[in-house]
Structures are given as C-alpha cells and as structure tokens.
mmCIF file of N, CA and C in Angstrom:
data_model
loop_
_atom_site.group_PDB
_atom_site.id
_atom_site.type_symbol
_atom_site.label_atom_id
_atom_site.label_comp_id
_atom_site.label_asym_id
_atom_site.label_seq_id
_atom_site.Cartn_x
_atom_site.Cartn_y
_atom_site.Cartn_z
ATOM 1 N N UNK A 11 0.784 -1.091 0.133
ATOM 2 C CA UNK A 11 -0.006 0.262 -0.094
ATOM 3 C C UNK A 11 0.911 1.244 -0.211
ATOM 4 N N UNK A 12 0.490 2.137 -0.918
ATOM 5 C CA UNK A 12 1.437 3.412 -0.812
ATOM 6 C C UNK A 12 0.769 4.654 -0.187
ATOM 7 N N UNK A 13 -0.330 4.493 0.204
ATOM 8 C CA UNK A 13 -0.935 5.807 0.914
ATOM 9 C C UNK A 13 -0.768 5.916 2.332
ATOM 10 N N UNK A 14 0.054 5.017 3.188
ATOM 11 C CA UNK A 14 0.015 4.912 4.381
ATOM 12 C C UNK A 14 1.617 4.789 4.720
ATOM 13 N N UNK A 15 2.172 5.720 4.981
ATOM 14 C CA UNK A 15 3.592 5.510 5.266
ATOM 15 C C UNK A 15 3.946 5.548 6.791
ATOM 16 N N UNK A 16 4.243 4.733 7.242
ATOM 17 C CA UNK A 16 4.565 4.871 8.939
ATOM 18 C C UNK A 16 5.392 5.788 9.323
ATOM 19 N N UNK A 17 5.137 6.586 10.404
ATOM 20 C CA UNK A 17 5.883 7.635 10.996
ATOM 21 C C UNK A 17 7.456 6.690 11.200
ATOM 22 N N UNK A 18 8.219 7.392 11.277
ATOM 23 C CA UNK A 18 9.527 6.794 11.660
ATOM 24 C C UNK A 18 9.673 6.220 12.934
ATOM 25 N N UNK A 19 9.182 6.518 13.988
ATOM 26 C CA UNK A 19 9.027 5.964 15.362
ATOM 27 C C UNK A 19 8.003 4.602 15.147
ATOM 28 N N UNK A 20 7.265 4.428 14.395
ATOM 29 C CA UNK A 20 6.542 3.268 14.262
ATOM 30 C C UNK A 20 7.003 2.123 13.105
ATOM 31 N N UNK A 21 7.601 2.882 12.377
ATOM 32 C CA UNK A 21 8.301 2.022 11.160
ATOM 33 C C UNK A 21 9.234 0.896 11.543
ATOM 34 N N UNK A 22 9.125 -0.373 11.127
ATOM 35 C CA UNK A 22 10.027 -1.309 11.552
ATOM 36 C C UNK A 22 10.513 -2.094 10.219
ATOM 37 N N UNK A 23 11.542 -2.165 10.047
ATOM 38 C CA UNK A 23 12.233 -2.824 8.832
ATOM 39 C C UNK A 23 11.341 -3.973 8.405
ATOM 40 N N UNK A 24 10.901 -4.372 7.096
ATOM 41 C CA UNK A 24 10.629 -5.735 6.908
ATOM 42 C C UNK A 24 9.208 -5.916 7.506
ATOM 43 N N UNK A 25 8.666 -5.125 8.522
ATOM 44 C CA UNK A 25 7.503 -5.459 9.081
ATOM 45 C C UNK A 25 6.271 -5.051 8.065
ATOM 46 N N UNK A 26 5.143 -5.786 8.428
ATOM 47 C CA UNK A 26 4.063 -5.363 7.439
ATOM 48 C C UNK A 26 3.525 -3.909 8.009
ATOM 49 N N UNK A 27 2.683 -3.216 7.191
ATOM 50 C CA UNK A 27 2.033 -2.077 7.700
ATOM 51 C C UNK A 27 0.892 -2.400 8.515
ATOM 52 N N UNK A 28 0.544 -1.554 9.587
ATOM 53 C CA UNK A 28 -0.742 -1.870 10.445
ATOM 54 C C UNK A 28 -1.871 -0.914 9.701
ATOM 55 N N UNK A 29 -2.871 -1.440 9.408
ATOM 56 C CA UNK A 29 -4.201 -0.862 9.172
ATOM 57 C C UNK A 29 -5.138 -1.528 10.203
ATOM 58 N N UNK A 30 -6.075 -0.839 10.736
ATOM 59 C CA UNK A 30 -7.032 -1.374 11.543
ATOM 60 C C UNK A 30 -8.520 -0.910 10.990
ATOM 61 N N UNK A 31 -9.523 -1.600 10.922
ATOM 62 C CA UNK A 31 -10.647 -0.830 10.610
ATOM 63 C C UNK A 31 -11.691 -1.547 11.851
ATOM 64 N N UNK A 32 -12.689 -0.727 12.130
ATOM 65 C CA UNK A 32 -13.634 -0.869 13.262
ATOM 66 C C UNK A 32 -14.801 -0.477 12.599
ATOM 67 N N UNK A 33 -15.934 -1.111 12.988
ATOM 68 C CA UNK A 33 -17.325 -0.901 12.455
ATOM 69 C C UNK A 33 -17.984 -0.631 13.973
ATOM 70 N N UNK A 34 -18.987 0.057 14.094
ATOM 71 C CA UNK A 34 -19.776 0.327 15.141
ATOM 72 C C UNK A 34 -21.024 0.579 14.828
ATOM 73 N N UNK A 35 -22.036 -0.057 15.283
ATOM 74 C CA UNK A 35 -23.563 0.242 14.624
ATOM 75 C C UNK A 35 -24.386 0.782 15.960
ATOM 76 N N UNK A 36 -25.062 1.675 15.767
ATOM 77 C CA UNK A 36 -26.078 2.441 16.719
ATOM 78 C C UNK A 36 -27.353 2.305 16.028
ATOM 79 N N UNK A 37 -28.300 2.590 16.883
ATOM 80 C CA UNK A 37 -29.679 2.280 16.080
ATOM 81 C C UNK A 37 -29.757 3.201 14.756
ATOM 82 N N UNK A 38 -29.108 4.463 14.815
ATOM 83 C CA UNK A 38 -29.404 5.375 13.636
ATOM 84 C C UNK A 38 -28.171 5.519 12.675
ATOM 85 N N UNK A 39 -27.082 4.984 13.167
ATOM 86 C CA UNK A 39 -25.813 5.297 12.273
ATOM 87 C C UNK A 39 -24.962 3.987 12.402
ATOM 88 N N UNK A 40 -24.158 4.101 11.103
ATOM 89 C CA UNK A 40 -22.981 3.004 11.134
ATOM 90 C C UNK A 40 -21.665 3.819 11.193
ATOM 91 N N UNK A 41 -20.686 3.686 11.979
ATOM 92 C CA UNK A 41 -19.561 4.345 12.052
ATOM 93 C C UNK A 41 -18.273 3.365 11.424
ATOM 94 N N UNK A 42 -17.507 4.052 10.686
ATOM 95 C CA UNK A 42 -16.247 3.211 10.120
ATOM 96 C C UNK A 42 -15.398 3.790 10.576
ATOM 97 N N UNK A 43 -14.179 3.410 10.964
ATOM 98 C CA UNK A 43 -12.910 3.991 11.333
ATOM 99 C C UNK A 43 -11.972 2.908 10.643
ATOM 100 N N UNK A 44 -10.637 3.783 10.071
ATOM 101 C CA UNK A 44 -9.799 3.300 9.381
ATOM 102 C C UNK A 44 -8.548 3.946 9.916
ATOM 103 N N UNK A 45 -7.647 3.069 10.720
ATOM 104 C CA UNK A 45 -6.444 3.486 11.201
ATOM 105 C C UNK A 45 -5.170 3.165 10.626
ATOM 106 N N UNK A 46 -4.201 4.051 10.503
ATOM 107 C CA UNK A 46 -2.935 3.706 9.871
ATOM 108 C C UNK A 46 -1.854 4.476 10.727
ATOM 109 N N UNK A 47 -0.574 4.098 10.437
ATOM 110 C CA UNK A 47 0.455 4.560 11.115
ATOM 111 C C UNK A 47 0.928 5.717 10.609
ATOM 112 N N UNK A 48 0.327 6.274 9.706
ATOM 113 C CA UNK A 48 1.066 7.693 9.151
ATOM 114 C C UNK A 48 0.303 8.851 9.722
ATOM 115 N N UNK A 49 0.927 9.714 10.272
ATOM 116 C CA UNK A 49 0.465 10.652 11.057
ATOM 117 C C UNK A 49 -0.111 11.967 9.992
ATOM 118 N N UNK A 50 0.502 11.954 8.957
ATOM 119 C CA UNK A 50 0.136 13.226 8.207
ATOM 120 C C UNK A 50 -1.397 13.241 7.888
ATOM 121 N N UNK A 51 -2.067 14.458 7.820
ATOM 122 C CA UNK A 51 -3.424 14.656 7.377
ATOM 123 C C UNK A 51 -3.920 14.072 6.181
ATOM 124 N N UNK A 52 -4.907 13.399 6.040
ATOM 125 C CA UNK A 52 -5.507 13.175 4.906
ATOM 126 C C UNK A 52 -5.859 14.365 3.909
ATOM 127 N N UNK A 53 -5.856 14.070 2.688
ATOM 128 C CA UNK A 53 -6.343 15.120 1.634
ATOM 129 C C UNK A 53 -7.770 14.727 1.315
ATOM 130 N N UNK A 54 -8.673 15.415 2.056
ATOM 131 C CA UNK A 54 -10.021 15.088 1.432
ATOM 132 C C UNK A 54 -10.485 15.744 0.228
ATOM 133 N N UNK A 55 -11.196 15.076 -0.692
ATOM 134 C CA UNK A 55 -11.782 15.833 -1.906
ATOM 135 C C UNK A 55 -12.269 16.931 -1.746
ATOM 136 N N UNK A 56 -11.831 18.022 -2.403
ATOM 137 C CA UNK A 56 -12.682 19.273 -2.500
ATOM 138 C C UNK A 56 -13.723 19.502 -3.463
ATOM 139 N N UNK A 57 -13.487 18.795 -4.395
ATOM 140 C CA UNK A 57 -14.332 18.701 -5.691
ATOM 141 C C UNK A 57 -14.094 17.209 -6.659
ATOM 142 N N UNK A 58 -14.652 17.470 -7.525
ATOM 143 C CA UNK A 58 -14.521 16.284 -8.278
ATOM 144 C C UNK A 58 -13.518 16.325 -9.505
ATOM 145 N N UNK A 59 -12.810 15.488 -9.862
ATOM 146 C CA UNK A 59 -11.894 15.701 -11.055
ATOM 147 C C UNK A 59 -12.762 15.482 -12.490
ATOM 148 N N UNK A 60 -13.572 14.532 -12.311
ATOM 149 C CA UNK A 60 -14.299 14.194 -13.325
ATOM 150 C C UNK A 60 -15.867 14.010 -12.649
ATOM 151 N N UNK A 61 -16.985 14.637 -13.534
ATOM 152 C CA UNK A 61 -18.315 14.151 -13.147
ATOM 153 C C UNK A 61 -18.463 12.933 -13.256
ATOM 154 N N UNK A 62 -19.475 12.207 -12.546
ATOM 155 C CA UNK A 62 -19.886 10.760 -12.527
ATOM 156 C C UNK A 62 -20.028 10.355 -13.638
ATOM 157 N N UNK A 63 -20.843 11.148 -14.575
ATOM 158 C CA UNK A 63 -21.223 10.649 -15.945
ATOM 159 C C UNK A 63 -20.121 10.671 -17.140
ATOM 160 N N UNK A 64 -19.319 11.611 -16.663
ATOM 161 C CA UNK A 64 -18.038 11.428 -17.627
ATOM 162 C C UNK A 64 -17.148 10.224 -17.164
ATOM 163 N N UNK A 65 -17.026 10.317 -15.736
ATOM 164 C CA UNK A 65 -15.973 9.068 -15.348
ATOM 165 C C UNK A 65 -16.249 7.812 -15.817
ATOM 166 N N UNK A 66 -17.655 7.683 -16.040
ATOM 167 C CA UNK A 66 -18.126 6.176 -16.495
ATOM 168 C C UNK A 66 -17.703 5.743 -17.762
ATOM 169 N N UNK A 67 -17.414 6.737 -18.575
ATOM 170 C CA UNK A 67 -16.889 6.682 -20.186
ATOM 171 C C UNK A 67 -15.422 6.524 -20.170
ATOM 172 N N UNK A 68 -14.626 7.058 -19.044
ATOM 173 C CA UNK A 68 -13.038 7.196 -19.354
ATOM 174 C C UNK A 68 -12.608 5.603 -18.715
ATOM 175 N N UNK A 69 -11.527 5.163 -19.363
ATOM 176 C CA UNK A 69 -10.625 4.224 -18.867
ATOM 177 C C UNK A 69 -10.070 4.580 -17.734
ATOM 178 N N UNK A 70 -9.599 3.643 -16.805
ATOM 179 C CA UNK A 70 -9.511 3.664 -15.613
ATOM 180 C C UNK A 70 -8.186 4.338 -15.639
ATOM 181 N N UNK A 71 -7.245 4.133 -16.644
ATOM 182 C CA UNK A 71 -5.829 4.675 -16.543
ATOM 183 C C UNK A 71 -6.135 6.156 -16.600
ATOM 184 N N UNK A 72 -7.070 7.035 -17.043
ATOM 185 C CA UNK A 72 -7.135 8.140 -17.173
ATOM 186 C C UNK A 72 -7.681 8.847 -15.807
ATOM 187 N N UNK A 73 -8.215 8.093 -14.973
ATOM 188 C CA UNK A 73 -8.696 8.524 -13.574
ATOM 189 C C UNK A 73 -7.668 8.734 -12.792
ATOM 190 N N UNK A 74 -7.699 9.477 -11.800
ATOM 191 C CA UNK A 74 -6.706 9.946 -10.527
ATOM 192 C C UNK A 74 -6.137 8.565 -10.042
ATOM 193 N N UNK A 75 -4.922 8.457 -9.975
ATOM 194 C CA UNK A 75 -3.952 7.231 -9.240
ATOM 195 C C UNK A 75 -4.481 7.336 -7.724
ATOM 196 N N UNK A 76 -4.439 8.459 -7.016
ATOM 197 C CA UNK A 76 -4.651 8.595 -5.690
ATOM 198 C C UNK A 76 -5.887 9.170 -5.223
ATOM 199 N N UNK A 77 -6.387 8.733 -3.989
ATOM 200 C CA UNK A 77 -7.496 9.735 -3.427
ATOM 201 C C UNK A 77 -8.798 8.831 -3.737
ATOM 202 N N UNK A 78 -8.803 7.855 -4.635
ATOM 203 C CA UNK A 78 -10.188 7.321 -5.200
ATOM 204 C C UNK A 78 -11.038 6.896 -3.739
ATOM 205 N N UNK A 79 -10.345 6.039 -2.759
ATOM 206 C CA UNK A 79 -11.081 5.541 -1.801
ATOM 207 C C UNK A 79 -11.777 6.798 -0.903
ATOM 208 N N UNK A 80 -10.927 7.795 -0.564
ATOM 209 C CA UNK A 80 -11.719 8.971 0.200
ATOM 210 C C UNK A 80 -12.602 9.403 -0.699
ATOM 211 N N UNK A 81 -12.572 9.614 -2.007
ATOM 212 C CA UNK A 81 -13.452 10.097 -2.781
ATOM 213 C C UNK A 81 -14.789 9.236 -2.796
ATOM 214 N N UNK A 82 -14.524 8.091 -2.983
ATOM 215 C CA UNK A 82 -15.862 7.104 -2.940
ATOM 216 C C UNK A 82 -16.561 7.396 -1.426
ATOM 217 N N UNK A 83 -15.779 7.460 -0.470
ATOM 218 C CA UNK A 83 -16.392 7.455 0.862
ATOM 219 C C UNK A 83 -16.895 8.933 1.015
ATOM 220 N N UNK A 84 -16.316 9.900 0.627
ATOM 221 C CA UNK A 84 -17.073 11.139 0.651
ATOM 222 C C UNK A 84 -18.242 11.339 0.046
ATOM 223 N N UNK A 85 -18.447 10.431 -1.171
ATOM 224 C CA UNK A 85 -19.789 10.583 -1.874
ATOM 225 C C UNK A 85 -20.733 9.810 -0.877
ATOM 226 N N UNK A 86 -20.352 8.828 -0.316
ATOM 227 C CA UNK A 86 -21.377 7.727 0.235
ATOM 228 C C UNK A 86 -21.843 8.070 1.584
ATOM 229 N N UNK A 87 -20.814 8.613 2.418
ATOM 230 C CA UNK A 87 -20.968 9.035 3.733
ATOM 231 C C UNK A 87 -21.588 10.081 3.994
ATOM 232 N N UNK A 88 -22.318 10.243 5.149
ATOM 233 C CA UNK A 88 -23.144 11.440 5.731
ATOM 234 C C UNK A 88 -22.076 12.435 6.492
ATOM 235 N N UNK A 89 -21.016 11.654 6.922
ATOM 236 C CA UNK A 89 -20.001 12.634 7.707
ATOM 237 C C UNK A 89 -18.701 12.123 7.561
ATOM 238 N N UNK A 90 -17.571 13.018 7.573
ATOM 239 C CA UNK A 90 -16.074 12.372 7.282
ATOM 240 C C UNK A 90 -15.521 13.274 8.036
ATOM 241 N N UNK A 91 -14.474 12.761 8.990
ATOM 242 C CA UNK A 91 -13.502 13.352 9.591
ATOM 243 C C UNK A 91 -12.398 12.645 10.060
ATOM 244 N N UNK A 92 -11.247 13.007 10.830
ATOM 245 C CA UNK A 92 -10.266 12.279 11.137
ATOM 246 C C UNK A 92 -9.510 12.774 12.391
ATOM 247 N N UNK A 93 -8.846 11.955 13.076
ATOM 248 C CA UNK A 93 -7.962 12.489 14.461
ATOM 249 C C UNK A 93 -6.899 11.759 14.276
ATOM 250 N N UNK A 94 -5.833 12.254 14.871
ATOM 251 C CA UNK A 94 -4.601 11.950 15.196
ATOM 252 C C UNK A 94 -4.397 10.900 16.119
ATOM 253 N N UNK A 95 -3.650 9.805 16.063
ATOM 254 C CA UNK A 95 -3.746 9.055 17.266
ATOM 255 C C UNK A 95 -2.561 9.537 18.280
ATOM 256 N N UNK A 96 -2.642 9.054 19.508
ATOM 257 C CA UNK A 96 -1.694 9.788 20.553
ATOM 258 C C UNK A 96 -0.450 9.017 20.264
ATOM 259 N N UNK A 97 -0.152 8.035 20.079
ATOM 260 C CA UNK A 97 1.023 7.375 19.713
ATOM 261 C C UNK A 97 1.702 7.406 18.336
ATOM 262 N N UNK A 98 1.171 8.072 17.593
ATOM 263 C CA UNK A 98 1.475 8.332 16.166
ATOM 264 C C UNK A 98 0.401 7.444 15.241
ATOM 265 N N UNK A 99 0.355 7.849 14.108
ATOM 266 C CA UNK A 99 -0.801 7.596 13.000
ATOM 267 C C UNK A 99 -1.976 8.259 13.116
ATOM 268 N N UNK A 100 -3.098 7.862 12.477
ATOM 269 C CA UNK A 100 -4.272 8.712 12.189
ATOM 270 C C UNK A 100 -5.514 7.589 12.337
ATOM 271 N N UNK A 101 -6.746 8.252 12.536
ATOM 272 C CA UNK A 101 -7.766 7.202 11.979
ATOM 273 C C UNK A 101 -8.722 8.153 11.236
ATOM 274 N N UNK A 102 -9.397 7.648 10.239
ATOM 275 C CA UNK A 102 -10.378 8.467 9.425
ATOM 276 C C UNK A 102 -11.669 7.777 10.040
ATOM 277 N N UNK A 103 -12.647 8.523 10.155
ATOM 278 C CA UNK A 103 -13.763 8.113 10.517
ATOM 279 C C UNK A 103 -15.209 8.626 9.514
ATOM 280 N N UNK A 104 -16.052 7.734 9.367
ATOM 281 C CA UNK A 104 -17.301 8.245 8.472
ATOM 282 C C UNK A 104 -18.274 7.539 9.128
ATOM 283 N N UNK A 105 -19.346 8.342 9.036
ATOM 284 C CA UNK A 105 -20.662 8.024 9.480
ATOM 285 C C UNK A 105 -21.804 7.626 8.640
ATOM 286 N N UNK A 106 -22.323 6.913 8.380
ATOM 287 C CA UNK A 106 -23.603 6.571 7.582
ATOM 288 C C UNK A 106 -25.118 6.628 8.306
ATOM 289 N N UNK A 107 -25.676 7.390 7.848
ATOM 290 C CA UNK A 107 -27.077 7.384 8.654
ATOM 291 C C UNK A 107 -27.856 6.210 8.042
ATOM 292 N N UNK A 108 -28.484 5.259 8.835
ATOM 293 C CA UNK A 108 -29.079 4.303 8.589
ATOM 294 C C UNK A 108 -30.882 4.623 8.166
ATOM 295 N N UNK A 109 -31.338 5.668 8.189
ATOM 296 C CA UNK A 109 -32.672 5.858 7.857
ATOM 297 C C UNK A 109 -32.925 5.408 6.650
ATOM 298 N N UNK A 110 -33.960 5.271 5.919
ATOM 299 C CA UNK A 110 -34.432 4.723 4.762
ATOM 300 C C UNK A 110 -34.101 6.173 3.760
ATOM 301 N N UNK A 111 -33.651 6.080 2.713
ATOM 302 C CA UNK A 111 -33.375 6.965 1.914
ATOM 303 C C UNK A 111 -34.310 6.875 0.321
ATOM 304 N N UNK A 112 -34.574 7.894 0.074
ATOM 305 C CA UNK A 112 -35.268 7.954 -1.276
ATOM 306 C C UNK A 112 -34.294 7.956 -2.375
ATOM 307 N N UNK A 113 -34.632 7.786 -3.636
ATOM 308 C CA UNK A 113 -33.936 7.490 -4.775
ATOM 309 C C UNK A 113 -33.237 8.770 -5.054
ATOM 310 N N UNK A 114 -33.664 10.022 -4.544
ATOM 311 C CA UNK A 114 -32.743 11.315 -4.912
ATOM 312 C C UNK A 114 -31.765 11.420 -3.761
ATOM 313 N N UNK A 115 -31.528 10.510 -2.820
ATOM 314 C CA UNK A 115 -30.739 10.788 -1.655
ATOM 315 C C UNK A 115 -31.265 11.320 -0.324
ATOM 316 N N UNK A 116 -32.420 11.646 -0.449
ATOM 317 C CA UNK A 116 -33.136 12.383 0.785
ATOM 318 C C UNK A 116 -33.528 11.395 1.756
ATOM 319 N N UNK A 117 -33.718 11.654 2.986
ATOM 320 C CA UNK A 117 -34.198 10.669 3.835
ATOM 321 C C UNK A 117 -35.545 10.789 4.126
#
C-alpha cells in the first residue's frame, strides 16, 4: 500500500504495515474507522476531477491514481472526519445514517 507511510518511530524494517478497521453500529448510524501508522493529515476531496457521468466513459488509466477511496467514501458517507492517534498515526472516521433513503438521496 502506498498511501500510508508509517511514522519513523512506528516503522519496523521488513514489518507489515498496520491498518485497523472498526465498525460500530448504533440504532440510527453506522460508524467506520480506518487507522494507519501515518500521522500526516489525509487529503479530503474538495471537488470532483470528473463528473460521475464523464468518469463512467473513461478508461481507468485516465482517472486519478490516488484519493479514489476517500472520494468514494466522501460521496457515500453522511459525515467524514479524522483524528491523530496519541502514539502516532491517524484514524479516518465516517458516519452512515441508517434511515431509509429515497432515490434522490433524501431521507
């Protein structure tokens, strides 16, 4: 994985990189947390490189190489934020509202 480079104090030569995923369900929400060993802030998408209609017609090689995962989550989640970890690294959180949705995305 090239997106999460461990902080120098967390890196161990030859060791696997740590990525932890947590899911927490509450009656009205589903929370997803993804933690890695890289303390640098994530780059949340500000806009779209390509509209969804245009992107569907483009070969994958033309689409951006990085940020796709956060772009997908940004589109699907109802809230998105991140927090640094005390010992280094960070966690990105997102919240999905579990109410019924209409075809237009409204609840």
